[in-house]
PDB file of N, CA and C in Angstrom:
ATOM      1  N   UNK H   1     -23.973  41.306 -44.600  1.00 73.00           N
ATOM      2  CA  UNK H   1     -22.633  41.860 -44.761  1.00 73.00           C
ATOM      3  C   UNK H   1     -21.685  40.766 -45.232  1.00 73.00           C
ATOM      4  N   UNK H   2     -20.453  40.935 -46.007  1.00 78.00           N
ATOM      5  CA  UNK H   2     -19.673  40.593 -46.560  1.00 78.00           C
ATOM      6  C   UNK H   2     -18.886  39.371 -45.621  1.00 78.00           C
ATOM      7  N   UNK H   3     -18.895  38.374 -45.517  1.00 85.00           N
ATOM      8  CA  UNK H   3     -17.830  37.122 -44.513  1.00 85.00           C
ATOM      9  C   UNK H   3     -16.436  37.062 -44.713  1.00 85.00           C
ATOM     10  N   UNK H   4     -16.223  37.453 -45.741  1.00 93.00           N
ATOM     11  CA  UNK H   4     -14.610  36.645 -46.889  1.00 93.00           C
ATOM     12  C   UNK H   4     -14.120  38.021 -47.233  1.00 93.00           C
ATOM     13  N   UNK H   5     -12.501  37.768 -46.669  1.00 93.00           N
ATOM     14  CA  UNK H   5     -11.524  38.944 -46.985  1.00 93.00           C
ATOM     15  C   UNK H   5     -11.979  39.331 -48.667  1.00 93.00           C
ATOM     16  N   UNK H   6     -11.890  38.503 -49.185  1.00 94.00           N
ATOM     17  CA  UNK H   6     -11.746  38.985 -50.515  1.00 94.00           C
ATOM     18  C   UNK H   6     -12.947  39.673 -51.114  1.00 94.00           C
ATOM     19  N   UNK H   7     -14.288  39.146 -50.588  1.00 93.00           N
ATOM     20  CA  UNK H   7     -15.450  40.071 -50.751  1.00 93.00           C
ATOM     21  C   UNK H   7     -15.270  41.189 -50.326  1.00 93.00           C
ATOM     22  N   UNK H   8     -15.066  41.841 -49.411  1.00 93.00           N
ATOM     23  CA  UNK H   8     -14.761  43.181 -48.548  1.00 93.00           C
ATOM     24  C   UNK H   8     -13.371  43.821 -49.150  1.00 93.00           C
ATOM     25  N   UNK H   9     -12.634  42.982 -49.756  1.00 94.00           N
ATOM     26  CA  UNK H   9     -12.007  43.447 -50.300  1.00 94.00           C
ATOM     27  C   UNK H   9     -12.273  44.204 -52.023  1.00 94.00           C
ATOM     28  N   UNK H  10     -13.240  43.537 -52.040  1.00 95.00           N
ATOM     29  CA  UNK H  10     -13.585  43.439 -53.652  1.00 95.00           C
ATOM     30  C   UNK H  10     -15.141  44.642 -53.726  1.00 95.00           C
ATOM     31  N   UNK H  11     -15.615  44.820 -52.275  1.00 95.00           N
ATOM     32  CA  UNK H  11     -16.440  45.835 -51.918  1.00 95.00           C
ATOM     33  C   UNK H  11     -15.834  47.330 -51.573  1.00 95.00           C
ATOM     34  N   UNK H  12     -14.999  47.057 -51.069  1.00 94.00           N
ATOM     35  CA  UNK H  12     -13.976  48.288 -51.112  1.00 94.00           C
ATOM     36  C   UNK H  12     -13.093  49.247 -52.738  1.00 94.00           C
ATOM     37  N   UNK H  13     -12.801  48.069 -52.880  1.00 96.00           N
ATOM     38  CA  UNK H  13     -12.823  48.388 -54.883  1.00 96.00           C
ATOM     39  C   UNK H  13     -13.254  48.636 -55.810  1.00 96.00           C
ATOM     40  N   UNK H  14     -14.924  48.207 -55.359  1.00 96.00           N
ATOM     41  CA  UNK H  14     -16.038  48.840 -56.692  1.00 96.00           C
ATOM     42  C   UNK H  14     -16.222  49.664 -56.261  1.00 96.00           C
ATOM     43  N   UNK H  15     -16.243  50.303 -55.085  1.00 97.00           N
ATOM     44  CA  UNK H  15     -16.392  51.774 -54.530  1.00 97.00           C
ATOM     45  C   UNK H  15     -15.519  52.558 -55.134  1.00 97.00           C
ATOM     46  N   UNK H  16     -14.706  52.495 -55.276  1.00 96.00           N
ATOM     47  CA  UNK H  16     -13.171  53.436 -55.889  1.00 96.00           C
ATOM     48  C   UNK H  16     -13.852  53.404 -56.903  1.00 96.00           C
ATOM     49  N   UNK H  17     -13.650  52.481 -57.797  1.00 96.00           N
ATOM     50  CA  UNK H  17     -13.853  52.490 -59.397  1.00 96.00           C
ATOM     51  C   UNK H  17     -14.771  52.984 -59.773  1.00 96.00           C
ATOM     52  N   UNK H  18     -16.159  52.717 -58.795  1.00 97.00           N
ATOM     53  CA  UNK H  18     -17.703  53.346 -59.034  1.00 97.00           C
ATOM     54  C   UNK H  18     -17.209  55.173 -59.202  1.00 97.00           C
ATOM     55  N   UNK H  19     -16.507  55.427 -58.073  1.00 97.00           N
ATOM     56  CA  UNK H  19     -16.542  56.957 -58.061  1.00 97.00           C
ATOM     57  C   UNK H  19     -15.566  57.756 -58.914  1.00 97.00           C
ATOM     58  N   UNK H  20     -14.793  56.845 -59.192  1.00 97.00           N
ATOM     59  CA  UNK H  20     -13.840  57.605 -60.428  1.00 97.00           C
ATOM     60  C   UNK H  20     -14.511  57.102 -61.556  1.00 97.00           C
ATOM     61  N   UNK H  21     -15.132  56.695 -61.945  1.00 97.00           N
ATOM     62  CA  UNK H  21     -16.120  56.077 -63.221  1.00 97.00           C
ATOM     63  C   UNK H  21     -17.180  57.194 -63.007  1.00 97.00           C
ATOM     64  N   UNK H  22     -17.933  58.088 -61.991  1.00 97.00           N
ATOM     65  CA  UNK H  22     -18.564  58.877 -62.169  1.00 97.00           C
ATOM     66  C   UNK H  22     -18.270  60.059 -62.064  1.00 97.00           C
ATOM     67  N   UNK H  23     -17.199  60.230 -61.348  1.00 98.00           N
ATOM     68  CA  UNK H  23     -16.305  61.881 -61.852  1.00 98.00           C
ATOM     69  C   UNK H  23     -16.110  61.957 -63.223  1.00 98.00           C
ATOM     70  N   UNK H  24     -15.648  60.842 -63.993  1.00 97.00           N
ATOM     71  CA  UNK H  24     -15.268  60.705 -65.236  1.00 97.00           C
ATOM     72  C   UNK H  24     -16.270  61.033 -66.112  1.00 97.00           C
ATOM     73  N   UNK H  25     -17.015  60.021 -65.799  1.00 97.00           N
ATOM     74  CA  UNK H  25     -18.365  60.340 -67.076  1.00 97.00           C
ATOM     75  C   UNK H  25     -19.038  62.014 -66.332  1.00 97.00           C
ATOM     76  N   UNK H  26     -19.167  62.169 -64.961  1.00 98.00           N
ATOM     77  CA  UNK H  26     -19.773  63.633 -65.428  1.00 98.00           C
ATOM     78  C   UNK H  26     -18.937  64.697 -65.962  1.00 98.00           C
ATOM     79  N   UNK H  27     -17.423  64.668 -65.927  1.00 98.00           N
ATOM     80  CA  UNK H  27     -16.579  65.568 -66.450  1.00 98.00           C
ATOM     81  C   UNK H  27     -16.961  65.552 -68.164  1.00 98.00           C
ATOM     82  N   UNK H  28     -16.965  64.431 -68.882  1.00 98.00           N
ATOM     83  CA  UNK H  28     -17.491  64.649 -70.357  1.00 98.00           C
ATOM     84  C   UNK H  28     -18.661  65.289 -70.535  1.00 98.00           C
ATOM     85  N   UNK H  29     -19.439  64.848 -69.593  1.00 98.00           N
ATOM     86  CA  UNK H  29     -21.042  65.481 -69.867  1.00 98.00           C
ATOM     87  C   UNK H  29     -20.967  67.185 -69.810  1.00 98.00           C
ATOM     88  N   UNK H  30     -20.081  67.382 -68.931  1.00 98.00           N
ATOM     89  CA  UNK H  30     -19.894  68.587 -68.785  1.00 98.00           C
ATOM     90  C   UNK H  30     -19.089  69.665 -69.949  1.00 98.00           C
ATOM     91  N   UNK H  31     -17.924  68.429 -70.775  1.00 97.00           N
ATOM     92  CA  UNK H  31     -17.808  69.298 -71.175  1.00 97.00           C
ATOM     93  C   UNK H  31     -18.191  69.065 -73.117  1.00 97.00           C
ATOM     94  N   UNK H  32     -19.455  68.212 -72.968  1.00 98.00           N
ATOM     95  CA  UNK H  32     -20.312  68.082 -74.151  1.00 98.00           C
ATOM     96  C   UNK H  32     -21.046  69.330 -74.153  1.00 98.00           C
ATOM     97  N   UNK H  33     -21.437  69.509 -72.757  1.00 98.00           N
ATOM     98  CA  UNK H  33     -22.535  70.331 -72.468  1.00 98.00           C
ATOM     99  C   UNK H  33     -21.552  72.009 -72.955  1.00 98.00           C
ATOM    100  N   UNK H  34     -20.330  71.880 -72.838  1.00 97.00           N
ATOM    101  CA  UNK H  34     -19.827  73.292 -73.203  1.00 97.00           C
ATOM    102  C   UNK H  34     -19.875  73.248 -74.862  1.00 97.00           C
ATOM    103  N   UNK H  35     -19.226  72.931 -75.488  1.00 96.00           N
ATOM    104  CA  UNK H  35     -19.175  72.408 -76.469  1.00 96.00           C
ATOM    105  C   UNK H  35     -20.791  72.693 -77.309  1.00 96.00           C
ATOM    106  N   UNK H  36     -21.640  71.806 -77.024  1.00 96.00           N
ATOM    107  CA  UNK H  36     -22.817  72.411 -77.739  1.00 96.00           C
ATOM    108  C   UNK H  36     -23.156  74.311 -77.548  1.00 96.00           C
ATOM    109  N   UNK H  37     -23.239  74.258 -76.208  1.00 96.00           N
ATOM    110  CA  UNK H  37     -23.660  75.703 -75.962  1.00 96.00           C
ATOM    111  C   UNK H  37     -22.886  76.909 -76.118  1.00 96.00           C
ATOM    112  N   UNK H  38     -21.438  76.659 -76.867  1.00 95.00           N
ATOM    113  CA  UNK H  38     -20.472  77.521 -76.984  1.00 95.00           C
ATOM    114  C   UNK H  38     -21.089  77.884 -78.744  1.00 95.00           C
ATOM    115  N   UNK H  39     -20.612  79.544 -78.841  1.00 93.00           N
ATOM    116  CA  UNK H  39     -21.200  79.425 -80.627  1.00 93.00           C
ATOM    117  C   UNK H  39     -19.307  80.153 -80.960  1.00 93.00           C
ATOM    118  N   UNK H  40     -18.761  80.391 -80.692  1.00 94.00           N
ATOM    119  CA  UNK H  40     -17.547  80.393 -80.807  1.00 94.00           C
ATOM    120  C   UNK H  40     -17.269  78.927 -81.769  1.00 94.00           C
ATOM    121  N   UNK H  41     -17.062  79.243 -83.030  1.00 94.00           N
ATOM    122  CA  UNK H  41     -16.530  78.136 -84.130  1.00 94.00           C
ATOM    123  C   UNK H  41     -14.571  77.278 -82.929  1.00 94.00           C
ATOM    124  N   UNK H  42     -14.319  77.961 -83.147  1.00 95.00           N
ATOM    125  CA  UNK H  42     -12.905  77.871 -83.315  1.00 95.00           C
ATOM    126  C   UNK H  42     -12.434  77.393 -81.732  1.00 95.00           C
ATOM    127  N   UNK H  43     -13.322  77.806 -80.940  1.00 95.00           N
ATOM    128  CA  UNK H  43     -13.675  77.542 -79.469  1.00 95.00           C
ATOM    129  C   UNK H  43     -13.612  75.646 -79.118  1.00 95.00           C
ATOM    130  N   UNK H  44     -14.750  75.732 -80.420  1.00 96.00           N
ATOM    131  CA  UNK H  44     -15.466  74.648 -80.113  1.00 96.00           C
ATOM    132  C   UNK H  44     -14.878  73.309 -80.932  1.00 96.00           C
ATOM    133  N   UNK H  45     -14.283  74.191 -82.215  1.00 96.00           N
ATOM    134  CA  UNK H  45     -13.509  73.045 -82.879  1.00 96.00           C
ATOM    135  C   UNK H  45     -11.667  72.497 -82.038  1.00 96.00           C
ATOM    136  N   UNK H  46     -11.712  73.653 -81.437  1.00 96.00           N
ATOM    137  CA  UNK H  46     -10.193  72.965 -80.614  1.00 96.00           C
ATOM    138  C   UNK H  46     -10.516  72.589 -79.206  1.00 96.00           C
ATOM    139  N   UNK H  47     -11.418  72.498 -79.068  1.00 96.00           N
ATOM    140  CA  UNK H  47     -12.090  71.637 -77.872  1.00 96.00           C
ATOM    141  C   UNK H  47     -12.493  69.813 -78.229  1.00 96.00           C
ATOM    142  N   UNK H  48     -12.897  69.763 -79.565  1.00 97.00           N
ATOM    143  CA  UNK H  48     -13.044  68.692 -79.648  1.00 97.00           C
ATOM    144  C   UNK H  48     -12.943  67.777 -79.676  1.00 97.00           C
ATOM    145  N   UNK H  49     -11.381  67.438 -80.218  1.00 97.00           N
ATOM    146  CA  UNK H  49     -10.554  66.378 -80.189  1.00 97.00           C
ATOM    147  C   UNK H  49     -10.328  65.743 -78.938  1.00 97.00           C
ATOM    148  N   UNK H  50     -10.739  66.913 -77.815  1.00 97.00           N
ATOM    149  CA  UNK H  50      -9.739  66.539 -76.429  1.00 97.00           C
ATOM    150  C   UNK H  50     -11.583  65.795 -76.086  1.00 97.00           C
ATOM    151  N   UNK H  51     -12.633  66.161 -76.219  1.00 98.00           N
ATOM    152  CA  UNK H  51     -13.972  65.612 -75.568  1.00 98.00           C
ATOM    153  C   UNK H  51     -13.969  64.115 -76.115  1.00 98.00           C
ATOM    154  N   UNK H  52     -13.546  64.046 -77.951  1.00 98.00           N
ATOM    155  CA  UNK H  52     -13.820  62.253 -78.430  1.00 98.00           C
ATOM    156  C   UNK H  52     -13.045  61.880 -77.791  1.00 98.00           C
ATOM    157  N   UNK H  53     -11.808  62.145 -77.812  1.00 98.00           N
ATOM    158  CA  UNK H  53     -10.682  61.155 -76.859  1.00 98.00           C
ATOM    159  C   UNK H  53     -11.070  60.844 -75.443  1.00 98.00           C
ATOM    160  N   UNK H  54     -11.988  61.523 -74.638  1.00 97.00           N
ATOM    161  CA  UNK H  54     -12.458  61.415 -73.242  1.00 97.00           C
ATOM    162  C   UNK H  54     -13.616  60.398 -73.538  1.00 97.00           C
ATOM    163  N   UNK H  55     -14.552  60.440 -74.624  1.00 98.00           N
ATOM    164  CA  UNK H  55     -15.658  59.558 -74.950  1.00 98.00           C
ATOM    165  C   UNK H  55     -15.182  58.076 -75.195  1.00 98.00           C
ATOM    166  N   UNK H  56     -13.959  58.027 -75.598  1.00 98.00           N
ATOM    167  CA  UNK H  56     -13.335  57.052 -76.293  1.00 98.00           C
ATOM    168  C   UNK H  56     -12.878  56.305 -74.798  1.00 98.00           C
ATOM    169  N   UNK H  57     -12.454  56.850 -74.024  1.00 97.00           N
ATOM    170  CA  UNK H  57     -11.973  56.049 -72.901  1.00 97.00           C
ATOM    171  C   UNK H  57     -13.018  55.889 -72.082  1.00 97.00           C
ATOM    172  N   UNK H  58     -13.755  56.773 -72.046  1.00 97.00           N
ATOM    173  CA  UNK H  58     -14.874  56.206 -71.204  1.00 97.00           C
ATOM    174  C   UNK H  58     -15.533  54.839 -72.038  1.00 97.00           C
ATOM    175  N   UNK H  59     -15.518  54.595 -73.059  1.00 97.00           N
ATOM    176  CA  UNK H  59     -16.318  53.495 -73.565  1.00 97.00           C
ATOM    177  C   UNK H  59     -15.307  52.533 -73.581  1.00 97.00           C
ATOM    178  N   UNK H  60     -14.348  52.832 -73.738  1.00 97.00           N
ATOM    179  CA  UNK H  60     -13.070  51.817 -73.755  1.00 97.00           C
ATOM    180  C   UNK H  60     -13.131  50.837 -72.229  1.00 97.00           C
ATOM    181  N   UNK H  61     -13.375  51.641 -71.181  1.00 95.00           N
ATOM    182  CA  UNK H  61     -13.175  51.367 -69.518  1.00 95.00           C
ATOM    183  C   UNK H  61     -14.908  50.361 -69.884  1.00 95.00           C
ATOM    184  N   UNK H  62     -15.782  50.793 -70.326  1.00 96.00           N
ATOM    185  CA  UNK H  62     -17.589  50.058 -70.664  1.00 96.00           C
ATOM    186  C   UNK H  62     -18.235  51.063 -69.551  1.00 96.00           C
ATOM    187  N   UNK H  63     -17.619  52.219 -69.029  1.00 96.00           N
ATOM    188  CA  UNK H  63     -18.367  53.163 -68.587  1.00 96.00           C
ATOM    189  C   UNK H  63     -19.320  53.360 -69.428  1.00 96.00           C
ATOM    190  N   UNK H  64     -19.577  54.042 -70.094  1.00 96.00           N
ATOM    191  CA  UNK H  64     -20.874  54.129 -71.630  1.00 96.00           C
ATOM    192  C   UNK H  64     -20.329  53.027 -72.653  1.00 96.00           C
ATOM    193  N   UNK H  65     -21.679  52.497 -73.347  1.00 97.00           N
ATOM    194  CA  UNK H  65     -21.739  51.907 -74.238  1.00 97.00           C
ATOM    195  C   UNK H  65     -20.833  52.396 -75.612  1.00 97.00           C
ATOM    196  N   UNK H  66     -19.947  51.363 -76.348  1.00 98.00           N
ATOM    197  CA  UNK H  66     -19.483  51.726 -77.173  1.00 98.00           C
ATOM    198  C   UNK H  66     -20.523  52.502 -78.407  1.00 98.00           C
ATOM    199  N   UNK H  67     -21.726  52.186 -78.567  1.00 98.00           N
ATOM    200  CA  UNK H  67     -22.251  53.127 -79.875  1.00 98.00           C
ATOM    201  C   UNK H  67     -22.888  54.374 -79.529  1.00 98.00           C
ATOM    202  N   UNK H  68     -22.988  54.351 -77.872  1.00 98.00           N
ATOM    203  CA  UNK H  68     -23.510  55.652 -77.509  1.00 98.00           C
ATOM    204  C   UNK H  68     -22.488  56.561 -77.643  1.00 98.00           C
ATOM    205  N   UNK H  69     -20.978  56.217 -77.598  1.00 98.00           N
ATOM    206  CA  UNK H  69     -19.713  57.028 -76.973  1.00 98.00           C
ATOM    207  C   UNK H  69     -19.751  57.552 -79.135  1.00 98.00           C
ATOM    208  N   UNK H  70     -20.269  56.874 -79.783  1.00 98.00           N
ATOM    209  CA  UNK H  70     -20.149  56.793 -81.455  1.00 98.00           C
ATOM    210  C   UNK H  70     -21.176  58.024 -81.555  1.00 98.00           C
ATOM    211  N   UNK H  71     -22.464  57.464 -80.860  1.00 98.00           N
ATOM    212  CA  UNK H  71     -22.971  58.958 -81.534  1.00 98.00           C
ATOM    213  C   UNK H  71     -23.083  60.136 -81.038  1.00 98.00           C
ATOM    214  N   UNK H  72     -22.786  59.885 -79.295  1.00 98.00           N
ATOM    215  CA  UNK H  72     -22.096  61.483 -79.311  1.00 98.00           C
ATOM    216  C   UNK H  72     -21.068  61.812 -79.806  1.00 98.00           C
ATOM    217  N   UNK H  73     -20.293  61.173 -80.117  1.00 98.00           N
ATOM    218  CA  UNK H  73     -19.253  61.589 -81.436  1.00 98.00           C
ATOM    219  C   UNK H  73     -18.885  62.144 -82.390  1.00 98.00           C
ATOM    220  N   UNK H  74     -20.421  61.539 -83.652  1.00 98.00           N
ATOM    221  CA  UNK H  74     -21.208  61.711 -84.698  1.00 98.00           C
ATOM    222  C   UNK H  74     -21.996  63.385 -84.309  1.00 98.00           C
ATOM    223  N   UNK H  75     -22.470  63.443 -83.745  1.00 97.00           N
ATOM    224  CA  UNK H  75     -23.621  64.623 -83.125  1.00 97.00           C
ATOM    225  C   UNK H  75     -22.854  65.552 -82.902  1.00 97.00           C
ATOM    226  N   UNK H  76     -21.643  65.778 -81.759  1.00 97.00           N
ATOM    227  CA  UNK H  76     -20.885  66.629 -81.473  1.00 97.00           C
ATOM    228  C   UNK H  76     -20.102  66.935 -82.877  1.00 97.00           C
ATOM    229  N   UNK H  77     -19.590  66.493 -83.576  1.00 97.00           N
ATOM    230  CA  UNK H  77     -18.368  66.128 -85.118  1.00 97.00           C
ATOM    231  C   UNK H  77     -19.709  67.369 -85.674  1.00 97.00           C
ATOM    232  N   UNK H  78     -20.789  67.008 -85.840  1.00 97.00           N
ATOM    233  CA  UNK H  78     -21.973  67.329 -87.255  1.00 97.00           C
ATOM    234  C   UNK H  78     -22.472  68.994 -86.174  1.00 97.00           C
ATOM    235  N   UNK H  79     -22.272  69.317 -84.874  1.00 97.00           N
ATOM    236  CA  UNK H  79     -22.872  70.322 -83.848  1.00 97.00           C
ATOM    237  C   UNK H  79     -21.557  71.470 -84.465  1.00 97.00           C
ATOM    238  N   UNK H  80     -20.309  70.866 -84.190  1.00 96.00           N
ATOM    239  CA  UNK H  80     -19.177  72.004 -84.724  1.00 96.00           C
ATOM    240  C   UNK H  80     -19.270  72.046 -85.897  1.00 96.00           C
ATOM    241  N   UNK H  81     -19.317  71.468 -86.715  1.00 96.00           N
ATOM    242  CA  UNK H  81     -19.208  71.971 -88.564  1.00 96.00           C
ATOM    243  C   UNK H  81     -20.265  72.679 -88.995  1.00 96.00           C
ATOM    244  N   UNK H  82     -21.551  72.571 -88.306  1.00 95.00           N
ATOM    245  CA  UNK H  82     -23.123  73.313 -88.854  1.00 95.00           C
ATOM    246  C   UNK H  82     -22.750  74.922 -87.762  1.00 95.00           C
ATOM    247  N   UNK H  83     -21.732  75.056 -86.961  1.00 93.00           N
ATOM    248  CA  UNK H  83     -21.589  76.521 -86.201  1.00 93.00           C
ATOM    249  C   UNK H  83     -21.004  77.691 -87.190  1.00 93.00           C
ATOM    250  N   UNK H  84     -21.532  78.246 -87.093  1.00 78.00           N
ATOM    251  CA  UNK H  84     -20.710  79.621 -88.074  1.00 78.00           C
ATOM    252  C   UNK H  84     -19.749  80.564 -87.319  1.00 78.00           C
TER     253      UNK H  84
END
């Protein structure tokens, strides 16, 4: 166990950050996961802007890797334009 205020202090803090870092990233996953499975064009294209901007901060924070946050990006961008 931890000796030094500032360790316990600094153990108490990655806890926070850990769990809002994983509400975060599963809220995108979730709503990637709508997004693909929606066939609604218009649904899915005014949904999108708001999912890169969520990808973008999650990679921004180094929650996901910056080229992974790129090609779900790329994938989702190329998933709405191929929907009819």
């Amino acid at each position: 166990m931890a000796n030094h205020k500032s360790s316990i202090k600094r153990i108490r803090s990655t806890e926070a950050k850990r769990l809002l870092n994983r509400y975060q990233a599963k809220t995108v996953r979730n709503a990637i996961k709508k997004i693909r499975t929606t066939s609604d064009k218009a649904e899915a294209k005014d949904s999108l802007p708001k999912v890169i901007s969520m990808v973008d901060k999650l990679a921004k924070k180094n929650v996901i890797h910056k080229n992974k946050a790129s090609n779900l990006k790329s994938k989702l961008t190329k998933h709405v334009a191929k929907l009819a």
